[in-house]
C-alpha positions as semicolon CSV with decimal commas, in nm:
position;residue;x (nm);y (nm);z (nm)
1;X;-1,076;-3,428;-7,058
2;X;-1,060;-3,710;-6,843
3;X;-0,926;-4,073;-7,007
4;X;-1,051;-4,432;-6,868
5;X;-0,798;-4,668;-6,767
6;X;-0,706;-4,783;-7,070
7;X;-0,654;-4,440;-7,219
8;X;-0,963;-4,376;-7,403
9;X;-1,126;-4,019;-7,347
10;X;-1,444;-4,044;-7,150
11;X;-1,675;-3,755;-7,252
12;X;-1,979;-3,842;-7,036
13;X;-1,726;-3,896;-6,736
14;X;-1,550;-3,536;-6,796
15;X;-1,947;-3,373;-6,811
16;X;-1,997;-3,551;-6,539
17;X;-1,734;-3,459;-6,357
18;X;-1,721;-3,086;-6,470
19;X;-2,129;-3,049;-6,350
20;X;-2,013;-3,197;-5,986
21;X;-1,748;-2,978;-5,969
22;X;-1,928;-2,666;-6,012
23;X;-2,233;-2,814;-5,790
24;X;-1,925;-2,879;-5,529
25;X;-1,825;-2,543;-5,548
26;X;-2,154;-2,388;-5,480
27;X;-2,186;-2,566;-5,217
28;X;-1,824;-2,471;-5,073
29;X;-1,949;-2,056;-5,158
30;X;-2,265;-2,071;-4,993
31;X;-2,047;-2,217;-4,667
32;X;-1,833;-2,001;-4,675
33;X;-1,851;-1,795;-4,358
34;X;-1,719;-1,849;-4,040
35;X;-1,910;-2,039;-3,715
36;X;-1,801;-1,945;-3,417
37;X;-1,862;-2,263;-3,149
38;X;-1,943;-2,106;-2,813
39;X;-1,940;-2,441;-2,522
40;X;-2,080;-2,376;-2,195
41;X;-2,257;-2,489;-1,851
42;X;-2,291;-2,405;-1,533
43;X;-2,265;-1,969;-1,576
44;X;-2,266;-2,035;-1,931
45;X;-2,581;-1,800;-1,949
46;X;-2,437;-1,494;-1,841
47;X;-2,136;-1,518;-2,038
48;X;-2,422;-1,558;-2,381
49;X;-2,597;-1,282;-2,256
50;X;-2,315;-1,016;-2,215
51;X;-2,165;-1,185;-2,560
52;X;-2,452;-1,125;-2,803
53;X;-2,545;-0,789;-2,629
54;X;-2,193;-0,696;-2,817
55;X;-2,212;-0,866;-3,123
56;X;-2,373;-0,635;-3,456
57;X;-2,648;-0,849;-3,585
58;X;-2,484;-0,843;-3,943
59;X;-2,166;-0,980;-3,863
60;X;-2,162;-1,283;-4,133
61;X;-2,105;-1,540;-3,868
62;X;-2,304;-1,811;-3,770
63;X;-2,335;-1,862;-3,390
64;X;-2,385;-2,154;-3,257
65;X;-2,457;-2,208;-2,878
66;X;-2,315;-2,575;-2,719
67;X;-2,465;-2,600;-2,369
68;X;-2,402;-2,957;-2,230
69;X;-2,737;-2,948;-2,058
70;X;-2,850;-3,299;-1,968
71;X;-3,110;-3,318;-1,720
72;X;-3,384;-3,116;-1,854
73;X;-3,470;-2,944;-2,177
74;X;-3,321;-2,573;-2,292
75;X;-3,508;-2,295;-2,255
76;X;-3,172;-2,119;-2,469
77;X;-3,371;-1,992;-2,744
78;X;-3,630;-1,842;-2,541
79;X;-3,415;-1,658;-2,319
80;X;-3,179;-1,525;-2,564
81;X;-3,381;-1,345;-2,802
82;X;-3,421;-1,072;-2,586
83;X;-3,050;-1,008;-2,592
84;X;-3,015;-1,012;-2,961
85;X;-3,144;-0,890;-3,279
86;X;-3,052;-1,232;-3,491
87;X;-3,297;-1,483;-3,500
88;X;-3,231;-1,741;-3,263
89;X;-3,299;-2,128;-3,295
90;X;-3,322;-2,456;-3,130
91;X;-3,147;-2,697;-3,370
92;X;-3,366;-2,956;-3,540
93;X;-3,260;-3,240;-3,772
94;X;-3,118;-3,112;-4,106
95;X;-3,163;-2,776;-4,007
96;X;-2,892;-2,550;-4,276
97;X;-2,673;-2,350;-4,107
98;X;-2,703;-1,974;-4,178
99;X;-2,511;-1,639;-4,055
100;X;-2,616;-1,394;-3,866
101;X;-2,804;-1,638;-3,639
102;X;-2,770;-1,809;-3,335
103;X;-2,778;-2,209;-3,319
104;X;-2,896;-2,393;-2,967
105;X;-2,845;-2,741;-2,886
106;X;-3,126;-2,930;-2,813
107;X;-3,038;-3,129;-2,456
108;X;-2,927;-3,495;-2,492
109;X;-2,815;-3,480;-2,859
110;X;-2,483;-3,491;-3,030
111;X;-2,441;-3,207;-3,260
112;X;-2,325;-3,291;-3,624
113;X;-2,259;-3,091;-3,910
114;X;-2,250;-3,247;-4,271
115;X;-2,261;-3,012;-4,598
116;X;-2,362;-2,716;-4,409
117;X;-2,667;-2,953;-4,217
118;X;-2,697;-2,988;-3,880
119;X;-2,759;-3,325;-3,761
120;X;-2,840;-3,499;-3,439
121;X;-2,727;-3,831;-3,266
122;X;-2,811;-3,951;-2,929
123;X;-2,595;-3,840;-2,708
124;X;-2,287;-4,079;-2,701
125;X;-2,185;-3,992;-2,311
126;X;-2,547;-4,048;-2,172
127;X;-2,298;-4,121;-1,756
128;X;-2,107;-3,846;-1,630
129;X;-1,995;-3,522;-1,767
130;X;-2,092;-3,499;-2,142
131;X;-1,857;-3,463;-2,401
132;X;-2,132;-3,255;-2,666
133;X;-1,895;-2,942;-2,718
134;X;-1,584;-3,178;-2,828
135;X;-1,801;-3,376;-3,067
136;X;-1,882;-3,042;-3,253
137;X;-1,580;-2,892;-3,238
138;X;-1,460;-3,229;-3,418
139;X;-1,728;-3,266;-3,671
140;X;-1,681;-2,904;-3,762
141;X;-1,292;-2,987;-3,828
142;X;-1,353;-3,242;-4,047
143;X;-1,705;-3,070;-4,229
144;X;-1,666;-2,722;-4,262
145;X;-1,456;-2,536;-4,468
146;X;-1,505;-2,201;-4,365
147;X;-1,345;-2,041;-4,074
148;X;-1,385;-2,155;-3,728
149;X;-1,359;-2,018;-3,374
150;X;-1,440;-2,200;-3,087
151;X;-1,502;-2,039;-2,729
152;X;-1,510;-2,185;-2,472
153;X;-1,677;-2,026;-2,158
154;X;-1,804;-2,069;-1,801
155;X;-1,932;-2,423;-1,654
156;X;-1,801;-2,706;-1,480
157;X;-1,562;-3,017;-1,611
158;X;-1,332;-2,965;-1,934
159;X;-1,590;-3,044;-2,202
160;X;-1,414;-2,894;-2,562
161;X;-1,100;-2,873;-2,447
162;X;-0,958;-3,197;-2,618
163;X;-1,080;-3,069;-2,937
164;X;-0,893;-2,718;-2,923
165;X;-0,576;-2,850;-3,109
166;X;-0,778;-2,983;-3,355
167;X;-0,935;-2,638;-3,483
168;X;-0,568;-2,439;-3,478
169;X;-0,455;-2,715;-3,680
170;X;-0,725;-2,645;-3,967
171;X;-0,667;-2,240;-3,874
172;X;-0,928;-2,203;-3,678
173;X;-0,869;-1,946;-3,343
174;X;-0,941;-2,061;-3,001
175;X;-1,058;-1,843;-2,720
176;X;-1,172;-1,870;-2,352
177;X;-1,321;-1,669;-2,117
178;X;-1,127;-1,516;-1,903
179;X;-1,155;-1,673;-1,523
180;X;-1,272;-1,387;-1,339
181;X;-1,505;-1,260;-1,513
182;X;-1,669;-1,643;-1,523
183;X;-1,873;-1,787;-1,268
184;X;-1,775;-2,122;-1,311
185;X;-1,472;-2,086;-1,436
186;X;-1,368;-2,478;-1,458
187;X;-1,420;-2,525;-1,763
188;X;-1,217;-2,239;-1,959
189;X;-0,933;-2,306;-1,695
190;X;-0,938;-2,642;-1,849
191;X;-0,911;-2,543;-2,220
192;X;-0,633;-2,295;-2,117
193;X;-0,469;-2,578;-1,979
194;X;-0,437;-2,688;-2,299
195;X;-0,167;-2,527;-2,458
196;X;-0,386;-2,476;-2,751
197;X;-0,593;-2,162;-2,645
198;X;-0,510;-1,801;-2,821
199;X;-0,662;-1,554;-2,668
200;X;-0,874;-1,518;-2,289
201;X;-1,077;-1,257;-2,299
202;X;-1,377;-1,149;-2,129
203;X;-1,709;-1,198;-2,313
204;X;-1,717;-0,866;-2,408
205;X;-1,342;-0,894;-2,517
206;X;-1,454;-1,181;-2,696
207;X;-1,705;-1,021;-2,904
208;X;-1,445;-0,713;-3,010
209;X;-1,247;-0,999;-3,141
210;X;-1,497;-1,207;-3,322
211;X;-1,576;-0,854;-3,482
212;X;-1,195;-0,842;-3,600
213;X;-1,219;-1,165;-3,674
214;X;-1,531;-1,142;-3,893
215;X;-1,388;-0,895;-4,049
216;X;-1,044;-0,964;-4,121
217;X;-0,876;-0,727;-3,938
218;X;-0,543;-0,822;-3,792
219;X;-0,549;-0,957;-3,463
């Protein structure tokens, strides 16, 4: 029972309350699988390709693909599909996240997510390298409650890695692709440089672990 300030028990309030909690909590089941945050560029392609081509289309995960294309539109989630059995997806407005799918970023949008929605903003860095994979990686620290792993793979710049921290300290597991085996390999250099990266792995490597991961198999 829940009293009102002045000690009185409020019997509306405590329905009230007790029909939002168990809407909340539906809400917090039906989110509750992991997204894994793979941010890319330049080379960014072959590191999707060889990733997907090893993940089991079951897995539970939602993928979701942060390319910080700028000049032109993505042709992502035509090319993919023929590398994977999930169903893959240019992002729209309010579009629910979903496992055992993979997620593409529209070019020049901010990705959001907000009770399992995605949601799109103009991009915020319109001038110079864009910042798109950090402002995920953020938004998904402070919106989702499942688990998270970000990757980070090949292309140029250092987009993500300020927001690496920021998923270990919610438990989330960081990973970047391992420099040789990138073509551009500026970018995960950059997030290693972090201090906050946990394992670098090639994307093959990468998709074992997200396996374990998915799973809960020790690491």
């Amino acid at each position: 029972m829940i009293h009102d300030r002045y000690g009185a028990v409020n019997e509306s309030e405590t329905s009230g309350v007790a029909n939002g909690n168990r809407v909340n909590e539906a809400v917090s089941l039906e989110n509750d699988f992991p997204v894994v945050c793979v941010g890319g560029s330049a080379g960014g392609l072959d590191a999707y390709i060889r990733l997907l081509q090893n993940l089991p289309a079951n897995l539970g995960v939602a993928i979701v693909i942060v390319n910080h294309i700028t000049k032109m539109p993505t042709m992502l989630h035509e090319v993919l599909p023929t590398y994977t059995t999930m169903p893959v997806e240019l992002i729209t407005e309010s579009l629910q996240m979903k496992p055992n799918r993979v997620f593409i970023i529209p070019a020049n949008r901010d990705l959001h997510v907000t009770d399992g929605q995605f949601h799109l903003k103009p991009i915020s860095k319109p001038h110079g390298w864009p910042d798109v994979i950090t402002v995920f990686l953020r938004s998904l620290t402070e919106h989702w409650d499942g688990k998270l792993i970000a990757v980070i793979v090949s292309g140029y710049d250092g987009d993500g890695a300020d927001a690496l921290c920021g998923i270990k300290e919610v438990g989330g597991i960081t990973i970047a692709q391992k420099l040789d085996t990138a073509i551009q390999p500026d970018m995960p250099e950059t997030a290693i440089a972090s201090g906050c990266i946990d394992f670098v792995l090639s994307p093959e490597n990468i998709a074992q672990k997200l396996v374990r991961i998915a799973r809960n198999e020790v690491l």
